[in-house]
Structure formats: C-alpha cells, structure tokens
Amino acid sequence: MWFCKLNGALKGASKTGTKTILARRPITSLVPGEPNEPKILTDVPGPVSKALFEKLNSINQSGSVQLFANYDKSIGNYLIDVDNNVFLDAFTQISSVPIGYNHPDLLTVFQDDHKLRALINRPATGVFPGHDWPEKLRSILLNVSPGLPQVMTMMCGSCSNENAYKALFFSYRNRQRGENVDFTELESSSCMINRPPGAPQLSLLSFHGAFHGRTMATLATTHSKPIHKLDVPSFNWPIAHFPRYKYPLEDNTRENHAEDDKCLEEVEDLIVQYGKNENPVAGIVVEPIQSEGGDNEESPRFFQGIQQIAKRHGVGLLIDEVQTGVGATGKMWCHEHFNLESPPDIVTFSKKMLTGGFFHSLDMRPKQPYRIFNTWLGDPGKLYLLEAVLNVIKQQNLLDQVLRTGSKLKLGIATIEKEHPDLLNSTRGRGTFLAVNAADTELRDKIVAKLKLKGVIVGSCGDHSIRLRPSLTFQEHHADILLDKLQQTINEVK
C-alpha cells in the first residue's frame, strides 16, 4: 500500500481529499526477493508462537519473548514468524542486523572451504590464532577504524565495554607509575584480596540514562532501567546528567547551549570532587546517542567539551558505539558527526559489526599479556561475515541510502507529530537512527503494539520513546509503508 496521510509533505505525493496518495512505482529492493508489504494472518503472537513460548518458558525465564521467528523464510527488511506473519522490521534484533535477513552476499560466505574451516575450528585467538589473523584484523577491522591504530576483538557489547574499562584503568595507573612499569610485591599480594594498592580505588564517570551492558562494571555505568540493576552490588562511581534538549533543535539553540554548559560543568566538578575523595576518575564513558535510555541525542559542541575536559584532567575517553556504529546515522561511526579534534581513546563496537571489540590508542594498550584475555577473543567466522557486509555497504553506497531514507522518515514522523502534538513530540536522530516521544508510557506501548498488529516492528526505549533501528538496506519504499502504518495507528489511538 503506497499512501500516507502527511498532508502533501512527502515528495511525489498528490492529494485526494484528506488522504495523500503516493505515486505508484515499481519496487526495486536492495535485497532481492523481499515481500512488497507486511501481511498479518493471525493474532500476534500467533498460535504456533504461543505454543513454543510455553515450551521455552518451562526451561527458562522467557518473559521478554515477543514471538518466534522463521529465519529460513525471513529476508531483507522483512521478518517472518512461525505463524507466517510478515513484518516490516524497523528494529532488526535490537539494531544488530546490518544489511537485512538472509542477504545473498552473506549466504555464500561459507561456501569457501577455508572460511568454513575458520568457522568450524574456532580458535583461542589469544594463544593459537590462524596464519591469516593479523591480516584479517588489518584489512577488515582496522580498515573501518575511526582513526585508532589498535583493535581488540571480543564477543558482545557488554564484554567489549567491560574489557575496555580495564584498559582505561591500566592506562591511568601506568601514567601514575611513570617509567616504572613493574608491579610491586605489595600490589601483587593486595590485589588477590581485593585491596589497595593492587586493587586501587578508581572510578569511571558515566551519565544518567546510559546503557553500557549487564556485566558487573558495565552495570555500574548503566542507568537506564532499575530492572537491570536491582539486587546487584555496585561501585561508588560518579554519574553526571546527560543534556536533555528542547525540540525542534533549530528553535531552541540558546536553551540547548545552556543545557550543554550546565552538564559539562557538572562533569568537571565531579572529576574534581572524586579526586579529592580519593576515588579519582580514570575515564569518561559515554554514548553518542543514549539508546536504551531514551534515544537522547547530543550536540557536537557537548562532545567536544567532554573531550576537552578529559584531556585537561588526564582521564581516558571511551565512546560506546555498540548500538550507534556501522552506518546507522549516515556515517560509519556516530561520533564522526562531532568534529572532535582527535579520535577518542577507545571506541567500542558490536551489534552491526557482528563481532564485539574495541579500537584504541597505543596509550590504552596493556603492557603485559593476559591482562585483557578470554578463551576465544572474538570469532574469525564473524570477521568473514563482516567483510562481506562492509563490501555491500561500499558497493551499494549504503551510507548515502541511510541519509536519503532517514531524511524521508524524519520528515514524515515530524509531520505526523505536527498534526498530533498532543500525542507525539521531539522527533529526533541522525540517519535512520531515529526516535519520537509519545505523550506517556501507556500511549507509547499502545502505539508499538498496534504497529506490530499492522505488520511493522519498531522498538521502545526510555520512559516514553519509540525508536527506529532499520537495516542499512531500508529504502524509501519501506519508509512509505512505515509512515503509512504509523499514521493509521495514531488516528486509531487519538
């Protein structure tokens, strides 16, 4: 269906009464074989999903499961469930599917025997890497590094951040020691009983609304929802306020600059305060756009200020690009929008990168082996998939596609917001990494649920935000469908 009630705001539209009809045109998808539109045949979840849920829930706590997917049938931007319902997926496994389901270029990767063996014979790469491991890291990962010369591979976003935090602490302590890099006997013995000086009193500064993971240290820097943190012991680490902007941005420049200044002042005050309290800050940990916490975006000006504060106080700067990385904002890395005077000290990644890890400066490189280590340290098989993904991004100019589709989506959502300001507000984001607020949590949840019943999957975050996380192959005709379904949904809930 090719229409959307946007009062002529979308290019190429012609009005018929109160309905704007988009000109019909052939659909040419970047992923061949996609359906043309969503198709819902049953309740959601359907009977097969419900039966499978009962089986799964008898084995583990499965309350987060929404439906069961058929990944053999799913293709491109369409997720097909076990009840044969066809969904336009604008959430993509929590922002982790880079170029759509079952992309033909990925389906052929392991037809190469060498790559298949790399998948089967998964090595402990920190001890027994394959002969081509150095070249893989250089040609695949460092090829997309945001200006940082070193890379460490990991499995997921949480362990990427967790180990990057250790690098921040190691680097800070190395600077304190100066030329003497040997550990004292007291340091070696005291760390074994979790006491200083071997286990020093240090902290990391994070932000209200942040999400960095669910392991122990990352959970200490996560402040998005209580359910993640309840009953888990944590650290006395500083938490600063992340700016909350007024929208539209172009109409509130003065107020938003004042918000930046207030938050930057708090960051610097906390670093000074924790230093005086003998719990010095070793690093600042920040997302370019706070994702789980409500898609809170920030200005280049704010991030330039954060970097200046970090350098002024001799603390590391870690930018968490687990969710924002790999093109979703129209650049490979979201922080590249900020025109920083130099790369951050560490950039963590996962999700659309298909493997976890972090890029880092030479200063963040441990001086001894085994300090950042686990059995697998990533997966060579995932790098082959990532290599194919990066080739598709380049060949199909997907970063430009993201900007085109994102512009259409953002304009369309903003237009619906203007028509219904009592229901929606604060349309925001970069590229297709977009969000809009509902008036309250109940309305947000109702909109997300109704969209799913219409065959469109979107996400939620924060207290009342609706977020979009489509793949990089999400095109203008997909945007038309999403906007049409959103308009229908808003008309039903108003």
Coordinates of C-alpha atoms in Angstrom, one line a residue:
M1 CA 0.0 0.0 0.0
W2 CA 1.5 3.3 -1.1
F3 CA -0.2 6.1 0.8
C4 CA 0.4 8.2 3.8
K5 CA -1.7 10.9 5.5
L6 CA 1.0 13.5 5.6
N7 CA -0.9 16.4 4.0
G8 CA 1.4 16.6 1.0
A9 CA 4.6 16.9 3.0
L10 CA 6.2 13.9 1.3
K11 CA 7.8 14.4 -2.1
G12 CA 6.0 13.0 -5.1
A13 CA 2.5 12.9 -3.4
S14 CA -0.8 14.1 -4.7
K15 CA -3.8 14.9 -2.6
T16 CA -7.2 13.1 -2.8
G17 CA -9.5 14.5 -0.1
T18 CA -7.8 14.2 3.3
K19 CA -5.6 11.3 2.1
T20 CA -2.2 11.8 0.4
I21 CA -1.7 9.1 -2.3
L22 CA 1.9 8.4 -3.2
A23 CA 2.6 7.7 -6.8
R24 CA 2.8 4.0 -7.5
R25 CA 6.1 2.9 -8.9
P26 CA 8.0 -0.4 -9.3
I27 CA 9.7 -1.6 -6.1
T28 CA 13.4 -2.3 -6.5
S29 CA 14.7 -3.6 -3.3
L30 CA 18.4 -3.7 -2.5
V31 CA 17.8 -7.3 -1.2
P32 CA 16.3 -9.4 -4.0
G33 CA 13.2 -11.4 -3.1
E34 CA 11.7 -9.2 -0.4
P35 CA 8.0 -9.1 0.1
N36 CA 6.3 -5.9 -1.1
E37 CA 4.5 -5.3 2.1
P38 CA 3.7 -6.7 5.5
K39 CA 1.0 -9.4 5.8
I40 CA -0.6 -10.4 9.1
L41 CA -2.5 -13.7 9.1
T42 CA -3.0 -14.4 12.8
D43 CA -3.0 -12.7 16.2
V44 CA 0.4 -11.5 17.3
P45 CA 1.8 -13.6 18.8
G46 CA 0.1 -16.4 16.8
P47 CA -0.8 -19.9 18.0
V48 CA 2.5 -21.5 17.0
S49 CA 4.5 -18.8 18.8
K50 CA 2.3 -19.2 21.9
A51 CA 2.9 -23.0 21.9
L52 CA 6.6 -22.5 21.5
F53 CA 6.6 -19.9 24.3
E54 CA 5.1 -22.4 26.7
K55 CA 7.9 -24.9 25.9
L56 CA 10.6 -22.3 26.2
N57 CA 9.2 -20.8 29.4
S58 CA 9.2 -24.2 31.1
I59 CA 13.0 -24.2 30.6
N60 CA 14.0 -20.6 31.4
Q61 CA 12.5 -17.2 32.2
S62 CA 11.2 -16.1 28.8
G63 CA 9.0 -13.1 29.6
S64 CA 10.9 -10.9 27.2
V65 CA 9.9 -13.1 24.1
Q66 CA 7.5 -11.4 21.8
L67 CA 7.2 -14.0 19.0
F68 CA 9.2 -16.8 17.4
A69 CA 10.7 -16.1 14.0
N70 CA 11.3 -18.3 11.0
Y71 CA 14.8 -17.3 10.0
D72 CA 14.8 -19.6 7.0
K73 CA 11.9 -17.5 5.4
S74 CA 12.9 -14.1 6.7
I75 CA 14.5 -11.9 4.0
G76 CA 15.8 -8.4 3.7
N77 CA 13.9 -6.0 5.8
Y78 CA 11.1 -8.5 6.5
L79 CA 10.9 -10.8 9.5
I80 CA 8.6 -13.7 9.0
D81 CA 7.4 -15.5 12.1
V82 CA 6.5 -19.2 12.7
D83 CA 2.8 -18.4 12.0
N84 CA 3.8 -16.9 8.6
N85 CA 3.1 -13.4 9.6
V86 CA 5.2 -11.0 7.6
F87 CA 6.6 -7.9 9.4
L88 CA 8.5 -4.9 8.1
D89 CA 11.3 -4.9 10.7
A90 CA 12.5 -1.5 11.7
F91 CA 14.0 -2.8 14.9
T92 CA 16.3 -5.5 13.5
Q93 CA 17.1 -7.6 16.5
I94 CA 17.8 -4.5 18.7
S95 CA 19.8 -2.8 16.0
S96 CA 22.1 -5.7 15.1
V97 CA 21.2 -6.8 11.6
P98 CA 23.4 -4.7 9.2
I99 CA 22.1 -5.4 5.7
G100 CA 18.9 -7.4 6.2
Y101 CA 18.0 -11.0 6.8
N102 CA 19.5 -13.7 4.5
H103 CA 21.3 -11.3 2.3
P104 CA 22.6 -13.2 -0.7
D105 CA 26.2 -12.0 -0.2
L106 CA 26.2 -13.4 3.3
L107 CA 24.6 -16.7 2.4
T108 CA 27.6 -17.6 0.2
V109 CA 30.4 -16.6 2.6
F110 CA 31.0 -20.1 4.0
Q111 CA 30.8 -21.8 0.6
D112 CA 34.5 -21.1 0.6
D113 CA 36.2 -24.1 2.3
H114 CA 38.9 -22.0 4.1
K115 CA 36.2 -19.7 5.6
L116 CA 34.1 -22.7 6.5
R117 CA 37.0 -24.3 8.4
A118 CA 37.6 -21.0 10.2
L119 CA 34.0 -21.2 11.4
I120 CA 34.3 -24.8 12.5
N121 CA 37.7 -24.7 14.1
R122 CA 37.1 -21.8 16.3
P123 CA 40.4 -20.9 17.9
A124 CA 41.6 -19.4 21.1
T125 CA 42.9 -16.4 19.1
G126 CA 44.9 -15.0 22.0
V127 CA 47.0 -18.2 22.1
F128 CA 46.6 -20.1 18.8
P129 CA 45.4 -17.7 16.0
G130 CA 45.3 -18.8 12.4
H131 CA 48.0 -17.7 10.0
D132 CA 45.8 -15.0 8.4
W133 CA 44.5 -13.5 11.7
P134 CA 46.8 -10.4 11.6
E135 CA 45.8 -9.7 8.0
K136 CA 42.1 -10.1 8.9
L137 CA 42.4 -7.6 11.7
R138 CA 44.2 -5.1 9.5
S139 CA 42.2 -5.5 6.3
I140 CA 38.7 -5.9 7.8
L141 CA 38.6 -4.2 11.3
L142 CA 41.3 -1.5 11.1
N143 CA 40.0 -0.7 7.6
V144 CA 37.0 0.9 9.3
S145 CA 38.7 2.2 12.5
P146 CA 37.8 5.7 13.4
G147 CA 41.4 6.8 13.3
L148 CA 42.7 4.5 16.1
P149 CA 45.6 2.1 15.4
Q150 CA 44.9 -0.8 17.7
V151 CA 42.0 -3.2 17.9
M152 CA 41.0 -5.9 20.4
T153 CA 38.2 -8.4 19.5
M154 CA 35.5 -9.6 21.8
M155 CA 32.2 -11.4 21.7
C156 CA 29.4 -8.9 22.6
G157 CA 28.8 -5.3 23.6
S158 CA 28.9 -5.9 27.3
C159 CA 32.3 -7.8 27.2
S160 CA 33.7 -5.2 24.8
N161 CA 32.9 -2.4 27.3
E162 CA 33.9 -4.4 30.3
N163 CA 37.3 -5.1 28.9
A164 CA 37.7 -1.6 27.5
Y165 CA 37.1 -0.3 31.1
K166 CA 40.1 -2.4 32.2
A167 CA 42.2 -0.7 29.6
L168 CA 41.2 2.7 30.9
F169 CA 42.3 1.7 34.4
F170 CA 45.5 0.1 33.2
S171 CA 46.4 3.2 31.2
Y172 CA 45.6 5.5 34.2
R173 CA 47.8 3.5 36.5
N174 CA 50.6 3.4 34.0
R175 CA 50.6 7.1 33.8
Q176 CA 50.8 7.3 37.6
R177 CA 53.7 4.9 37.7
G178 CA 55.7 6.7 35.1
E179 CA 58.7 4.9 33.8
N180 CA 58.4 2.2 36.5
V181 CA 56.1 -0.3 34.9
D182 CA 56.9 -3.2 37.3
F183 CA 54.4 -4.2 39.9
T184 CA 55.5 -4.1 43.5
E185 CA 55.2 -7.2 45.7
L186 CA 52.6 -5.3 47.7
E187 CA 50.5 -4.6 44.6
S188 CA 50.6 -8.2 43.6
S189 CA 49.6 -9.6 47.0
S190 CA 46.9 -7.0 47.8
C191 CA 45.1 -7.4 44.5
M192 CA 44.5 -11.0 45.4
I193 CA 42.3 -10.0 48.3
N194 CA 40.7 -7.0 46.5
R195 CA 42.6 -4.4 48.5
P196 CA 44.7 -1.3 47.5
P197 CA 47.2 -0.7 46.2
G198 CA 46.9 -3.6 43.8
A199 CA 43.2 -3.1 43.6
P200 CA 43.2 0.7 43.5
Q201 CA 40.4 3.0 44.4
L202 CA 39.5 4.3 41.0
S203 CA 36.2 5.2 39.2
L204 CA 34.7 5.8 35.8
L205 CA 32.3 8.7 35.1
S206 CA 29.1 7.8 33.3
F207 CA 25.8 9.5 32.6
H208 CA 22.2 9.3 33.9
G209 CA 20.2 7.4 31.2
A210 CA 23.2 5.5 29.9
F211 CA 23.3 1.8 29.0
H212 CA 26.6 0.1 28.6
G213 CA 25.9 -3.5 29.4
R214 CA 24.9 -6.0 32.1
T215 CA 28.2 -7.3 33.4
M216 CA 29.5 -6.0 36.7
A217 CA 31.5 -3.0 35.7
T218 CA 29.3 -2.0 32.8
L219 CA 26.2 -2.3 35.0
A220 CA 27.8 0.2 37.3
T221 CA 27.8 2.7 34.4
T222 CA 24.3 1.7 33.3
H223 CA 21.4 3.9 34.5
S224 CA 18.5 3.3 32.1
K225 CA 16.1 1.0 33.9
P226 CA 16.0 -0.3 37.5
I227 CA 15.3 -3.9 36.4
H228 CA 18.8 -4.2 35.0
K229 CA 20.4 -3.2 38.3
L230 CA 18.2 -4.4 41.2
D231 CA 20.0 -6.7 43.8
V232 CA 23.4 -6.3 42.2
P233 CA 26.2 -4.8 44.3
S234 CA 27.9 -1.9 42.5
F235 CA 30.6 0.8 42.8
N236 CA 30.6 4.3 44.1
W237 CA 31.3 5.9 40.7
P238 CA 30.2 9.4 39.6
I239 CA 27.1 9.9 37.4
A240 CA 26.6 13.1 35.5
H241 CA 23.5 14.4 33.8
F242 CA 23.2 14.0 30.1
P243 CA 21.8 17.0 28.3
R244 CA 18.0 17.0 27.6
Y245 CA 17.3 19.2 24.7
K246 CA 14.2 21.1 23.6
Y247 CA 12.8 20.4 20.1
P248 CA 12.9 21.4 17.4
L249 CA 16.6 22.0 17.8
E250 CA 16.8 24.9 15.4
D251 CA 14.2 26.8 17.5
N252 CA 15.9 26.2 20.9
T253 CA 19.6 26.9 20.3
R254 CA 20.1 29.2 23.2
E255 CA 18.3 26.9 25.7
N256 CA 20.2 23.8 24.5
H257 CA 23.6 25.5 24.6
A258 CA 22.8 26.4 28.2
E259 CA 21.9 22.8 28.9
D260 CA 25.3 21.7 27.4
D261 CA 27.1 24.1 29.6
K262 CA 25.4 23.0 32.7
C263 CA 26.1 19.4 32.1
L264 CA 29.7 20.0 31.1
E265 CA 30.2 22.0 34.3
E266 CA 28.8 19.1 36.3
V267 CA 31.2 16.6 34.6
E268 CA 34.2 18.7 35.5
D269 CA 33.0 19.3 39.1
L270 CA 32.5 15.5 39.6
I271 CA 36.0 14.7 38.3
V272 CA 37.5 17.3 40.8
Q273 CA 35.3 16.1 43.7
Y274 CA 36.1 12.4 43.2
G275 CA 39.8 13.2 43.0
K276 CA 39.6 15.0 46.4
N277 CA 37.7 12.0 47.8
E278 CA 40.5 9.6 46.9
N279 CA 38.4 7.8 44.2
P280 CA 39.8 9.5 41.1
V281 CA 38.1 9.3 37.8
A282 CA 40.2 7.2 35.3
G283 CA 37.9 7.6 32.4
I284 CA 34.6 9.0 31.0
V285 CA 32.2 6.5 29.3
V286 CA 29.6 7.9 27.0
E287 CA 27.3 7.0 24.1
P288 CA 27.0 9.3 21.1
I289 CA 23.2 8.9 21.4
Q290 CA 21.9 7.3 24.6
S291 CA 19.9 4.4 23.1
E292 CA 18.2 2.3 25.8
G293 CA 17.9 5.4 28.0
G294 CA 15.5 7.1 25.5
D295 CA 17.5 8.0 22.3
N296 CA 18.9 11.1 23.9
E297 CA 21.0 12.8 21.3
E298 CA 23.7 15.4 21.9
S299 CA 25.4 18.1 20.0
P300 CA 28.9 18.2 18.6
R301 CA 29.5 21.1 21.0
F302 CA 28.8 18.8 24.0
F303 CA 31.1 16.1 22.9
Q304 CA 33.9 18.5 22.0
G305 CA 33.5 19.8 25.6
I306 CA 33.7 16.3 27.0
Q307 CA 36.9 15.6 25.1
Q308 CA 38.5 18.8 26.3
I309 CA 37.6 18.0 29.9
A310 CA 39.0 14.5 29.6
K311 CA 42.3 15.8 28.2
R312 CA 42.5 18.6 30.8
H313 CA 42.2 16.1 33.7
G314 CA 44.3 13.3 32.2
V315 CA 41.4 10.8 32.0
G316 CA 40.6 8.5 29.1
L317 CA 37.5 9.0 26.9
L318 CA 35.6 5.9 25.8
I319 CA 32.8 6.4 23.3
D320 CA 30.4 3.4 23.2
E321 CA 29.3 2.8 19.6
V322 CA 27.8 -0.6 20.2
Q323 CA 24.4 0.5 19.0
T324 CA 25.2 3.6 17.1
G325 CA 28.1 2.3 14.9
V326 CA 28.2 0.9 11.4
G327 CA 26.4 3.4 9.4
A328 CA 23.0 3.8 11.1
T329 CA 23.5 7.6 11.5
G330 CA 24.8 8.1 7.9
K331 CA 28.5 7.8 9.0
M332 CA 30.4 4.7 9.9
W333 CA 30.7 5.9 13.5
C334 CA 28.2 8.3 15.0
H335 CA 30.9 10.4 16.8
E336 CA 32.3 11.3 13.4
H337 CA 29.4 13.8 13.2
F338 CA 31.0 15.7 16.2
N339 CA 34.2 17.0 14.6
L340 CA 36.4 16.0 17.5
E341 CA 39.9 17.4 17.5
S342 CA 41.3 13.9 17.7
P343 CA 39.9 10.4 17.9
P344 CA 38.6 9.3 21.4
D345 CA 40.9 7.0 23.3
I346 CA 38.6 4.0 22.9
V347 CA 35.6 3.2 20.7
T348 CA 33.7 0.0 21.5
F349 CA 31.6 -1.9 19.0
S350 CA 29.3 -4.9 18.5
K351 CA 25.8 -5.4 17.1
K352 CA 26.0 -4.5 13.4
M353 CA 29.7 -5.2 13.4
L354 CA 28.7 -8.9 14.0
T355 CA 31.6 -9.3 16.4
G356 CA 32.5 -7.3 19.5
G357 CA 35.6 -5.4 20.4
F358 CA 37.2 -2.0 20.7
F359 CA 39.5 0.2 18.8
H360 CA 42.0 2.0 21.0
S361 CA 45.1 4.3 21.1
L362 CA 48.6 3.0 21.8
D363 CA 48.3 4.5 25.2
M364 CA 45.4 2.1 26.0
R365 CA 47.4 -1.0 25.0
P366 CA 48.3 -3.2 28.0
K367 CA 52.0 -3.7 28.5
Q368 CA 51.7 -7.3 29.7
P369 CA 50.0 -10.3 28.1
Y370 CA 46.8 -11.9 29.6
R371 CA 45.6 -8.6 31.1
I372 CA 42.8 -8.5 28.5
F373 CA 42.0 -12.0 27.6
N374 CA 39.4 -14.7 27.3
T375 CA 39.3 -18.1 25.6
W376 CA 38.1 -17.0 22.1
L377 CA 38.7 -13.2 21.9
G378 CA 36.1 -13.0 19.1
D379 CA 35.4 -15.3 16.3
P380 CA 37.2 -15.4 12.9
G381 CA 34.0 -16.6 11.2
K382 CA 32.2 -13.4 12.2
L383 CA 35.0 -11.4 10.6
Y384 CA 34.3 -13.1 7.2
L385 CA 30.7 -12.2 7.5
L386 CA 31.6 -8.6 8.5
E387 CA 34.0 -8.4 5.5
A388 CA 31.0 -9.3 3.2
V389 CA 28.8 -6.7 5.0
L390 CA 31.4 -3.9 4.5
N391 CA 31.8 -4.8 0.8
V392 CA 28.0 -4.5 0.4
I393 CA 28.0 -1.1 2.2
K394 CA 30.6 0.2 -0.1
Q395 CA 29.3 -1.3 -3.4
Q396 CA 25.7 -0.1 -2.8
N397 CA 26.6 3.2 -1.2
L398 CA 24.5 2.3 1.8
L399 CA 25.6 5.3 3.9
D400 CA 24.1 7.6 1.3
Q401 CA 21.0 5.4 1.3
V402 CA 20.7 5.7 5.0
L403 CA 20.7 9.5 4.7
R404 CA 18.1 9.5 2.0
T405 CA 15.8 7.1 3.8
G406 CA 16.4 8.8 7.1
S407 CA 15.5 12.2 5.7
K408 CA 12.2 10.9 4.5
L409 CA 11.4 9.1 7.7
K410 CA 12.3 12.0 9.9
L411 CA 10.3 14.4 7.8
G412 CA 7.3 12.0 7.8
I413 CA 7.4 11.5 11.6
A414 CA 7.8 15.2 12.2
T415 CA 4.8 15.9 10.0
I416 CA 2.6 13.4 11.9
E417 CA 3.9 15.0 15.2
K418 CA 2.8 18.4 14.0
E419 CA -0.7 17.1 13.2
H420 CA -0.9 15.4 16.6
P421 CA 1.2 17.4 19.1
D422 CA -0.8 16.1 22.0
L423 CA 0.3 12.5 21.2
L424 CA 3.8 12.8 19.8
N425 CA 6.8 15.2 20.3
S426 CA 10.5 15.6 19.9
T427 CA 11.2 13.8 16.6
R428 CA 15.0 13.4 16.6
G429 CA 18.0 11.5 15.4
R430 CA 20.6 11.1 12.7
G431 CA 20.2 9.0 9.5
T432 CA 17.7 6.2 10.2
F433 CA 18.7 6.1 13.9
L434 CA 15.5 8.0 14.8
A435 CA 13.1 8.3 17.7
V436 CA 10.0 10.2 18.7
N437 CA 8.3 10.6 22.1
A438 CA 4.8 9.6 22.9
A439 CA 2.9 11.7 25.4
D440 CA 3.3 9.0 28.1
T441 CA 4.4 5.4 28.6
E442 CA 1.0 3.8 28.2
L443 CA 0.4 5.6 24.9
R444 CA 3.9 4.6 23.7
D445 CA 3.3 0.9 24.4
K446 CA -0.1 1.1 22.7
I447 CA 1.4 2.6 19.6
V448 CA 4.2 0.0 19.4
A449 CA 1.8 -2.9 20.0
K450 CA -0.7 -1.6 17.3
L451 CA 2.1 -1.2 14.8
K452 CA 3.1 -4.8 15.3
L453 CA -0.5 -5.9 14.7
K454 CA -0.3 -3.9 11.4
G455 CA 2.9 -5.7 10.5
V456 CA 5.6 -3.2 11.5
I457 CA 8.1 -3.8 14.2
V458 CA 9.6 -0.8 16.0
G459 CA 11.3 -0.5 19.4
S460 CA 10.8 1.3 22.6
C461 CA 13.3 2.9 24.9
G462 CA 13.4 5.2 27.9
D463 CA 10.1 6.1 29.6
H464 CA 8.1 7.0 26.5
S465 CA 10.2 6.9 23.3
I466 CA 9.6 5.0 20.1
R467 CA 12.8 4.1 18.3
L468 CA 13.6 3.0 14.8
R469 CA 16.6 0.7 14.1
P470 CA 16.2 -0.5 10.5
S471 CA 18.9 -2.2 8.5
L472 CA 21.1 -0.2 6.1
T473 CA 19.1 -1.6 3.2
F474 CA 15.9 0.1 4.4
Q475 CA 14.8 2.2 1.5
E476 CA 12.3 4.9 0.7
H477 CA 9.5 2.5 -0.2
H478 CA 10.0 0.8 3.2
A479 CA 9.7 4.3 4.8
D480 CA 6.4 4.9 2.9
I481 CA 5.0 1.7 4.5
L482 CA 6.2 2.5 8.0
L483 CA 4.8 6.1 7.8
D484 CA 1.5 4.9 6.5
K485 CA 1.1 2.4 9.3
L486 CA 2.2 5.0 11.9
Q487 CA -0.4 7.5 10.6
Q488 CA -3.1 4.8 10.7
T489 CA -2.1 3.9 14.3
I490 CA -2.1 7.5 15.5
N491 CA -5.5 8.0 14.0
E492 CA -6.8 5.0 16.0
V493 CA -5.3 6.0 19.3
K494 CA -6.1 9.7 19.3

